[in-house]
Amino acid sequence: MITNVDPTTLADEPAWRDLEAKLRPFLAKRVAGADVDDVLQDVFLRIQRGLPTLRDEQRLGPWIYQTARHALVDHLRSAARHPHTQAEPPEPAHDPQDNDDDVATQVASYAALFVSRLPSPDRDALTLTELEGLSQKDAADQLGLSLTALKSRVARGRDKVRKALEACCHIILDSRRHVVGCEPRAHGDPPDGCCT
């Protein structure tokens, strides 16, 4: 995590090398090895262009990661739109245990933590439909509700879980809207076991 970075030090070459050492592993988990340098260069260009517009110098670290995530998403979108320009499909350079399915499973487990924090009516509706896999009609019957009432609780619960998850974590999606990364937010309120 990048913290306590003074924007004035980014004029020094050692500061850029230090920043590169922190960003390279972050990017290498998400793109193929050959593309890391391209995305890193794009991130540095965006930082150079955006520094004059930075309003709160204390938010520089999170702003740099946000800039890196935007560059990464743009790279993934470009790769998805122009697959024929690549000799072979990119193979993300990451540990075997750190694949996209694992990240998506992790984020789903985080969502389950937030479901458990919901008030009872919404929690019960989401637990039955989203976690236990019941149809909304069966869940409505089990809870003694009309289908409309259950759908309302499910929608309200999903919205609350989404907002809570977005408040504690930044979820990175690829061009197909699949989860490819999850980073804790600087001032989020994660429950135990979330975004660690």
Coordinates of N, CA and C in Angstrom, one line a residue:
M1 N 0.8 -1.2 0.0 CA 0.0 0.0 0.0 C 0.9 1.2 0.0
I2 N 0.5 2.2 -0.8 CA 1.3 3.4 -0.9 C 0.7 4.4 0.1
T3 N 1.5 4.9 1.1 CA 1.1 5.8 2.1 C 2.1 6.9 2.3
N4 N 1.8 8.0 2.8 CA 2.7 9.1 3.2 C 3.6 9.4 2.0
V5 N 3.1 9.7 0.9 CA 3.9 10.1 -0.3 C 3.7 11.6 -0.4
D6 N 4.9 12.3 -0.6 CA 4.8 13.7 -0.8 C 4.9 13.9 -2.3
P7 N 3.9 14.6 -2.9 CA 3.9 14.9 -4.3 C 5.2 15.6 -4.8
T8 N 5.8 16.4 -3.9 CA 7.0 17.1 -4.4 C 8.2 16.1 -4.6
T9 N 8.2 15.0 -3.9 CA 9.3 14.0 -4.0 C 9.2 13.2 -5.3
L10 N 8.0 13.3 -6.0 CA 7.9 12.5 -7.2 C 8.7 13.1 -8.4
A11 N 9.3 14.3 -8.1 CA 10.2 14.9 -9.1 C 11.6 14.2 -9.1
D12 N 11.8 13.4 -8.0 CA 13.1 12.7 -7.9 C 13.0 11.3 -8.5
E13 N 14.1 10.9 -9.2 CA 14.1 9.6 -9.8 C 14.0 8.5 -8.8
P14 N 14.6 8.5 -7.6 CA 14.5 7.4 -6.6 C 13.0 7.3 -6.2
A15 N 12.3 8.4 -6.1 CA 10.8 8.3 -5.8 C 10.1 7.5 -6.8
W16 N 10.4 7.7 -8.1 CA 9.7 6.9 -9.2 C 10.1 5.5 -9.1
R17 N 11.3 5.2 -8.8 CA 11.7 3.8 -8.7 C 11.0 3.1 -7.5
D18 N 10.9 3.8 -6.4 CA 10.2 3.3 -5.2 C 8.7 3.0 -5.6
L19 N 8.1 4.0 -6.3 CA 6.7 3.8 -6.7 C 6.6 2.7 -7.7
E20 N 7.5 2.5 -8.6 CA 7.5 1.4 -9.5 C 7.5 0.0 -8.7
A21 N 8.4 0.0 -7.7 CA 8.6 -1.2 -6.9 C 7.3 -1.6 -6.2
K22 N 6.4 -0.6 -5.9 CA 5.2 -0.9 -5.2 C 4.1 -1.2 -6.2
L23 N 4.1 -0.6 -7.4 CA 3.0 -0.8 -8.3 C 3.2 -2.1 -9.2
R24 N 4.5 -2.4 -9.5 CA 4.7 -3.6 -10.3 C 4.0 -4.9 -9.8
P25 N 4.2 -5.2 -8.5 CA 3.5 -6.5 -8.1 C 2.0 -6.4 -8.2
F26 N 1.4 -5.2 -7.9 CA 0.0 -5.0 -8.0 C -0.5 -5.2 -9.4
L27 N 0.3 -4.7 -10.4 CA -0.1 -4.9 -11.8 C 0.2 -6.3 -12.3
A28 N 1.3 -6.9 -11.8 CA 1.7 -8.2 -12.3 C 0.7 -9.3 -11.9
K29 N -0.1 -9.1 -10.9 CA -1.1 -10.0 -10.5 C -2.3 -10.0 -11.5
R30 N -2.4 -8.9 -12.3 CA -3.6 -8.7 -13.1 C -3.4 -8.8 -14.6
V31 N -2.2 -8.6 -15.0 CA -1.9 -8.7 -16.5 C -0.7 -9.6 -16.8
A32 N -0.6 -10.0 -18.0 CA 0.6 -10.8 -18.4 C 1.9 -10.1 -18.2
G33 N 2.9 -10.8 -18.0 CA 4.2 -10.2 -17.7 C 4.7 -9.2 -18.8
A34 N 4.5 -9.5 -20.0 CA 4.9 -8.5 -21.1 C 4.1 -7.2 -21.1
D35 N 2.9 -7.3 -20.5 CA 2.1 -6.1 -20.5 C 2.2 -5.2 -19.3
V36 N 2.9 -5.7 -18.3 CA 3.1 -5.0 -17.0 C 3.8 -3.7 -17.3
D37 N 4.9 -3.7 -18.1 CA 5.6 -2.5 -18.4 C 4.8 -1.4 -19.1
D38 N 4.0 -1.9 -20.1 CA 3.1 -1.0 -20.8 C 2.1 -0.3 -19.9
V39 N 1.5 -1.1 -19.0 CA 0.5 -0.5 -18.1 C 1.2 0.4 -17.1
L40 N 2.3 0.0 -16.6 CA 3.1 0.8 -15.7 C 3.4 2.1 -16.3
Q41 N 3.9 2.1 -17.5 CA 4.2 3.4 -18.2 C 2.9 4.3 -18.3
D42 N 1.8 3.6 -18.7 CA 0.6 4.4 -18.7 C 0.2 5.0 -17.4
V43 N 0.4 4.2 -16.3 CA 0.1 4.7 -15.0 C 1.0 6.0 -14.7
F44 N 2.3 5.9 -15.0 CA 3.2 7.0 -14.7 C 2.8 8.2 -15.5
L45 N 2.4 8.0 -16.8 CA 1.9 9.2 -17.6 C 0.7 9.8 -17.0
R46 N -0.2 9.0 -16.5 CA -1.4 9.5 -15.9 C -1.1 10.3 -14.6
I47 N -0.2 9.7 -13.8 CA 0.2 10.4 -12.6 C 0.8 11.8 -12.9
Q48 N 1.7 11.8 -13.9 CA 2.4 13.0 -14.3 C 1.3 14.1 -14.7
R49 N 0.4 13.6 -15.5 CA -0.6 14.6 -16.0 C -1.6 15.0 -14.9
G50 N -1.9 14.1 -14.0 CA -2.9 14.4 -13.0 C -2.4 15.1 -11.7
L51 N -1.1 15.0 -11.5 CA -0.6 15.6 -10.2 C -1.0 17.1 -10.0
P52 N -1.0 17.9 -11.1 CA -1.4 19.3 -10.9 C -2.8 19.5 -10.4
T53 N -3.7 18.5 -10.7 CA -5.1 18.6 -10.4 C -5.4 18.0 -9.0
L54 N -4.4 17.3 -8.4 CA -4.7 16.7 -7.1 C -4.9 17.7 -6.1
R55 N -6.1 17.6 -5.4 CA -6.5 18.6 -4.4 C -6.0 18.3 -3.0
D56 N -6.1 17.1 -2.6 CA -5.7 16.7 -1.3 C -4.5 15.8 -1.3
E57 N -3.3 16.4 -0.9 CA -2.1 15.7 -1.0 C -2.0 14.5 -0.1
Q58 N -2.8 14.4 1.0 CA -2.9 13.3 1.9 C -3.6 12.1 1.2
R59 N -4.3 12.3 0.1 CA -4.9 11.2 -0.6 C -4.1 10.7 -1.8
L60 N -2.8 11.1 -1.8 CA -2.0 10.7 -3.0 C -1.9 9.2 -3.2
G61 N -1.6 8.5 -2.1 CA -1.5 7.0 -2.2 C -2.7 6.4 -2.8
P62 N -3.9 6.6 -2.2 CA -5.1 6.0 -2.8 C -5.4 6.5 -4.2
W63 N -5.0 7.8 -4.5 CA -5.2 8.3 -5.8 C -4.3 7.6 -6.8
I64 N -3.1 7.3 -6.4 CA -2.2 6.5 -7.3 C -2.7 5.2 -7.6
Y65 N -3.2 4.5 -6.6 CA -3.8 3.1 -6.8 C -5.1 3.2 -7.7
Q66 N -5.9 4.3 -7.5 CA -7.1 4.4 -8.3 C -6.6 4.7 -9.8
T67 N -5.6 5.5 -10.0 CA -5.1 5.7 -11.3 C -4.6 4.4 -11.9
A68 N -3.9 3.6 -11.1 CA -3.4 2.3 -11.6 C -4.6 1.4 -12.0
R69 N -5.6 1.4 -11.2 CA -6.8 0.6 -11.5 C -7.5 1.0 -12.8
H70 N -7.6 2.3 -13.0 CA -8.2 2.9 -14.2 C -7.3 2.5 -15.5
A71 N -6.0 2.6 -15.3 CA -5.1 2.2 -16.4 C -5.2 0.7 -16.7
L72 N -5.3 -0.1 -15.7 CA -5.5 -1.5 -15.8 C -6.8 -1.9 -16.5
V73 N -7.9 -1.2 -16.1 CA -9.2 -1.5 -16.7 C -9.2 -1.1 -18.2
D74 N -8.6 0.1 -18.5 CA -8.5 0.5 -19.9 C -7.6 -0.5 -20.7
H75 N -6.6 -1.0 -20.1 CA -5.8 -2.0 -20.8 C -6.6 -3.3 -21.1
L76 N -7.3 -3.7 -20.1 CA -8.1 -5.0 -20.3 C -9.2 -4.7 -21.3
R77 N -9.8 -3.6 -21.3 CA -10.8 -3.3 -22.3 C -10.2 -3.3 -23.7
S78 N -9.1 -2.6 -23.8 CA -8.4 -2.6 -25.1 C -8.0 -4.0 -25.6
A79 N -7.5 -4.8 -24.7 CA -7.2 -6.2 -25.1 C -8.4 -7.0 -25.5
A80 N -9.5 -6.7 -24.9 CA -10.7 -7.5 -25.2 C -11.3 -7.0 -26.5
R81 N -11.2 -5.7 -26.9 CA -11.7 -5.2 -28.1 C -10.8 -5.6 -29.3
H82 N -9.5 -5.7 -29.1 CA -8.5 -6.0 -30.2 C -7.7 -7.3 -29.9
P83 N -8.4 -8.4 -29.8 CA -7.7 -9.7 -29.5 C -6.8 -10.1 -30.7
H84 N -7.1 -9.7 -31.9 CA -6.3 -10.1 -33.0 C -4.9 -9.4 -33.1
T85 N -4.7 -8.4 -32.3 CA -3.4 -7.7 -32.3 C -2.4 -8.4 -31.4
Q86 N -2.8 -9.4 -30.7 CA -1.9 -10.1 -29.8 C -1.6 -11.4 -30.4
A87 N -0.3 -11.8 -30.3 CA 0.1 -13.1 -30.9 C -0.6 -14.3 -30.2
E88 N -0.7 -14.2 -28.9 CA -1.4 -15.2 -28.1 C -2.2 -14.5 -27.0
P89 N -3.2 -15.2 -26.5 CA -4.0 -14.5 -25.5 C -3.1 -14.3 -24.2
P90 N -3.4 -13.2 -23.5 CA -2.5 -12.9 -22.4 C -2.8 -13.9 -21.3
E91 N -1.8 -14.3 -20.6 CA -1.8 -15.2 -19.5 C -1.5 -14.4 -18.3
P92 N -2.4 -14.1 -17.4 CA -2.1 -13.3 -16.2 C -1.0 -13.9 -15.4
A93 N -0.1 -13.1 -15.0 CA 1.1 -13.6 -14.2 C 0.7 -13.5 -12.8
H94 N 0.3 -14.6 -12.2 CA 0.0 -14.6 -10.8 C 0.1 -16.0 -10.2
D95 N 0.1 -16.1 -9.0 CA 0.2 -17.4 -8.3 C -0.9 -18.3 -8.7
P96 N -0.7 -19.6 -8.7 CA -1.8 -20.5 -9.1 C -3.0 -20.4 -8.1
Q97 N -2.8 -20.1 -6.9 CA -3.9 -20.0 -5.9 C -4.6 -18.6 -6.1
D98 N -4.0 -17.7 -6.8 CA -4.5 -16.3 -6.9 C -5.2 -16.1 -8.3
N99 N -6.0 -17.0 -8.7 CA -6.6 -16.8 -10.0 C -8.0 -16.1 -9.9
D100 N -8.5 -15.7 -11.0 CA -9.8 -14.9 -11.0 C -10.9 -15.6 -10.3
D101 N -11.0 -16.9 -10.4 CA -12.1 -17.7 -9.7 C -11.9 -17.5 -8.2
D102 N -10.7 -17.6 -7.7 CA -10.4 -17.4 -6.3 C -10.8 -16.0 -5.8
V103 N -10.5 -15.0 -6.6 CA -10.8 -13.6 -6.3 C -12.4 -13.5 -6.2
A104 N -13.0 -14.0 -7.2 CA -14.5 -13.9 -7.3 C -15.1 -14.6 -6.1
T105 N -14.5 -15.8 -5.7 CA -15.0 -16.5 -4.5 C -14.8 -15.8 -3.3
Q106 N -13.6 -15.1 -3.2 CA -13.3 -14.3 -2.0 C -14.3 -13.2 -1.9
V107 N -14.6 -12.5 -3.0 CA -15.5 -11.3 -2.9 C -16.9 -11.8 -2.6
A108 N -17.3 -13.0 -3.0 CA -18.6 -13.6 -2.7 C -18.6 -13.9 -1.2
S109 N -17.5 -14.3 -0.6 CA -17.5 -14.6 0.8 C -17.6 -13.3 1.6
Y110 N -17.0 -12.2 1.1 CA -17.1 -10.9 1.7 C -18.5 -10.5 1.7
A111 N -19.2 -10.7 0.6 CA -20.6 -10.3 0.5 C -21.5 -11.1 1.5
A112 N -21.1 -12.3 1.7 CA -21.8 -13.1 2.7 C -21.6 -12.5 4.1
L113 N -20.5 -12.0 4.4 CA -20.2 -11.3 5.7 C -21.2 -10.1 5.9
F114 N -21.3 -9.4 4.8 CA -22.2 -8.2 4.9 C -23.7 -8.6 5.0
V115 N -24.0 -9.7 4.3 CA -25.4 -10.3 4.5 C -25.7 -10.5 5.9
S116 N -24.7 -11.1 6.6 CA -24.9 -11.5 8.0 C -25.1 -10.2 8.9
R117 N -24.7 -9.0 8.4 CA -24.8 -7.8 9.2 C -26.2 -7.1 8.9
L118 N -27.0 -7.6 8.0 CA -28.2 -6.9 7.6 C -29.3 -7.1 8.7
P119 N -30.3 -6.2 8.8 CA -31.4 -6.5 9.7 C -32.1 -7.8 9.2
S120 N -32.8 -8.4 10.2 CA -33.4 -9.7 10.0 C -34.3 -9.8 8.7
P121 N -35.2 -9.0 8.4 CA -36.0 -9.2 7.2 C -35.2 -9.3 5.9
D122 N -34.3 -8.4 5.7 CA -33.5 -8.4 4.5 C -32.5 -9.6 4.5
R123 N -31.9 -9.8 5.7 CA -30.9 -10.9 5.9 C -31.5 -12.2 5.5
D124 N -32.7 -12.5 6.1 CA -33.4 -13.8 5.8 C -33.7 -14.0 4.3
A125 N -34.2 -12.9 3.7 CA -34.5 -13.0 2.3 C -33.3 -13.3 1.4
L126 N -32.2 -12.6 1.7 CA -30.9 -12.8 0.9 C -30.3 -14.1 1.2
T127 N -30.4 -14.6 2.5 CA -29.8 -15.9 2.9 C -30.5 -17.0 2.1
L128 N -31.8 -16.9 2.1 CA -32.5 -18.0 1.4 C -32.3 -18.0 -0.1
T129 N -32.3 -16.8 -0.7 CA -32.3 -16.7 -2.2 C -30.8 -16.7 -2.7
E130 N -29.9 -16.0 -2.1 CA -28.6 -15.8 -2.7 C -27.6 -16.8 -2.1
L131 N -27.7 -17.1 -0.8 CA -26.7 -18.1 -0.2 C -27.2 -19.5 -0.2
E132 N -28.5 -19.7 -0.1 CA -29.0 -21.1 -0.1 C -29.5 -21.6 -1.4
G133 N -29.7 -20.6 -2.3 CA -30.1 -21.0 -3.7 C -31.6 -21.3 -3.9
L134 N -32.5 -20.9 -3.0 CA -33.9 -21.1 -3.2 C -34.4 -20.1 -4.2
S135 N -35.4 -20.5 -5.0 CA -36.1 -19.5 -5.9 C -36.8 -18.5 -5.0
Q136 N -37.1 -17.4 -5.6 CA -37.7 -16.3 -4.8 C -39.1 -16.7 -4.4
K137 N -39.8 -17.5 -5.2 CA -41.2 -18.0 -4.9 C -41.1 -18.9 -3.7
D138 N -40.1 -19.9 -3.7 CA -40.0 -20.8 -2.6 C -39.6 -20.1 -1.3
A139 N -38.7 -19.1 -1.4 CA -38.3 -18.3 -0.2 C -39.5 -17.5 0.3
A140 N -40.3 -17.0 -0.6 CA -41.5 -16.2 -0.1 C -42.5 -17.1 0.6
D141 N -42.6 -18.3 0.1 CA -43.5 -19.3 0.7 C -43.0 -19.7 2.1
Q142 N -41.7 -19.9 2.2 CA -41.0 -20.3 3.5 C -41.1 -19.2 4.5
L143 N -41.0 -17.9 4.1 CA -41.1 -16.8 5.0 C -42.5 -16.3 5.2
G144 N -43.5 -16.9 4.5 CA -44.9 -16.4 4.6 C -45.1 -15.0 4.1
L145 N -44.4 -14.7 3.0 CA -44.6 -13.4 2.4 C -45.1 -13.5 1.0
S146 N -45.6 -12.4 0.5 CA -46.0 -12.4 -0.9 C -44.7 -12.4 -1.8
L147 N -44.8 -12.8 -3.0 CA -43.6 -12.7 -3.9 C -43.1 -11.3 -4.1
T148 N -44.0 -10.4 -4.2 CA -43.7 -9.0 -4.3 C -42.9 -8.5 -3.1
A149 N -43.4 -8.8 -1.9 CA -42.7 -8.4 -0.7 C -41.3 -9.0 -0.6
L150 N -41.2 -10.3 -1.0 CA -39.8 -10.9 -0.9 C -38.9 -10.2 -1.9
K151 N -39.4 -10.0 -3.1 CA -38.6 -9.3 -4.2 C -38.1 -8.0 -3.7
S152 N -38.9 -7.2 -3.0 CA -38.6 -5.9 -2.4 C -37.5 -6.1 -1.4
R153 N -37.6 -7.1 -0.5 CA -36.5 -7.3 0.5 C -35.2 -7.7 -0.1
V154 N -35.3 -8.6 -1.2 CA -34.1 -9.0 -1.8 C -33.4 -7.8 -2.5
A155 N -34.2 -7.0 -3.2 CA -33.6 -5.8 -3.9 C -33.0 -4.9 -2.9
R156 N -33.7 -4.6 -1.8 CA -33.2 -3.7 -0.8 C -31.9 -4.3 -0.1
G157 N -31.9 -5.6 0.2 CA -30.8 -6.2 0.8 C -29.6 -6.2 -0.2
R158 N -29.8 -6.5 -1.4 CA -28.7 -6.5 -2.4 C -28.1 -5.1 -2.5
D159 N -28.9 -4.1 -2.5 CA -28.4 -2.7 -2.6 C -27.6 -2.4 -1.3
K160 N -28.0 -2.8 -0.1 CA -27.3 -2.5 1.1 C -25.9 -3.2 1.1
V161 N -25.9 -4.5 0.6 CA -24.7 -5.3 0.6 C -23.7 -4.7 -0.4
R162 N -24.2 -4.3 -1.6 CA -23.4 -3.7 -2.6 C -22.8 -2.4 -2.1
K163 N -23.5 -1.5 -1.4 CA -23.0 -0.3 -0.9 C -22.0 -0.5 0.2
A164 N -22.3 -1.5 1.1 CA -21.3 -1.8 2.1 C -20.0 -2.3 1.6
L165 N -20.1 -3.2 0.6 CA -18.9 -3.8 0.0 C -18.1 -2.7 -0.8
E166 N -18.8 -1.9 -1.5 CA -18.1 -0.8 -2.2 C -17.4 0.2 -1.2
A167 N -18.0 0.4 0.0 CA -17.5 1.3 0.9 C -16.2 0.8 1.5
C168 N -16.0 -0.6 1.6 CA -14.8 -1.1 2.3 C -13.8 -1.6 1.3
C169 N -14.2 -2.0 0.1 CA -13.3 -2.6 -0.9 C -13.5 -1.9 -2.3
H170 N -12.4 -1.9 -3.0 CA -12.5 -1.5 -4.4 C -12.4 -2.8 -5.3
I171 N -13.5 -3.1 -6.0 CA -13.6 -4.3 -6.7 C -13.2 -4.0 -8.2
I172 N -12.3 -4.7 -8.7 CA -11.8 -4.5 -10.1 C -12.5 -5.5 -11.0
L173 N -13.1 -5.0 -12.1 CA -13.8 -5.9 -13.0 C -13.1 -5.8 -14.4
D174 N -13.1 -6.9 -15.1 CA -12.5 -6.9 -16.4 C -13.6 -6.5 -17.4
S175 N -13.3 -6.5 -18.7 CA -14.3 -6.0 -19.7 C -15.6 -6.9 -19.8
R176 N -15.5 -8.1 -19.3 CA -16.7 -8.9 -19.2 C -17.5 -8.9 -17.9
R177 N -17.1 -7.9 -17.1 CA -17.7 -7.7 -15.7 C -17.4 -8.8 -14.8
H178 N -16.3 -9.5 -15.0 CA -15.9 -10.6 -14.1 C -14.9 -10.0 -13.1
V179 N -15.0 -10.4 -11.8 CA -14.1 -9.9 -10.8 C -12.7 -10.4 -11.0
V180 N -11.7 -9.4 -11.1 CA -10.3 -9.8 -11.3 C -9.4 -9.3 -10.1
G181 N -10.0 -8.5 -9.2 CA -9.2 -8.0 -8.1 C -10.1 -7.3 -7.1
C182 N -9.5 -7.3 -5.9 CA -10.2 -6.6 -4.8 C -9.2 -6.0 -3.8
E183 N -9.3 -4.7 -3.6 CA -8.3 -4.0 -2.8 C -9.1 -3.3 -1.7
P184 N -8.6 -3.3 -0.4 CA -9.3 -2.6 0.6 C -9.2 -1.1 0.4
R185 N -10.2 -0.4 0.8 CA -10.2 1.1 0.7 C -9.5 1.6 1.9
A186 N -8.9 2.8 1.8 CA -8.1 3.3 2.9 C -9.0 3.5 4.2
H187 N -10.2 4.0 4.0 CA -11.1 4.3 5.2 C -12.3 3.5 5.2
G188 N -12.2 2.2 4.7 CA -13.4 1.4 4.7 C -13.7 0.8 6.1
D189 N -14.8 0.1 6.2 CA -15.2 -0.5 7.5 C -15.5 -2.0 7.2
P190 N -14.4 -2.7 7.0 CA -14.6 -4.1 6.7 C -14.9 -5.0 8.0
P191 N -15.8 -5.9 7.9 CA -16.0 -6.8 9.0 C -14.8 -7.8 9.0
D192 N -14.6 -8.5 10.1 CA -13.5 -9.4 10.3 C -13.5 -10.4 9.1
G193 N -12.3 -10.5 8.5 CA -12.2 -11.5 7.4 C -12.4 -10.9 6.0
C194 N -12.8 -9.6 5.9 CA -13.1 -9.0 4.7 C -11.9 -8.2 4.2
C195 N -11.5 -8.4 2.9 CA -10.5 -7.6 2.2 C -9.2 -7.6 3.0
T196 N -8.8 -8.8 3.4 CA -7.5 -8.9 4.1 C -6.4 -9.5 3.2

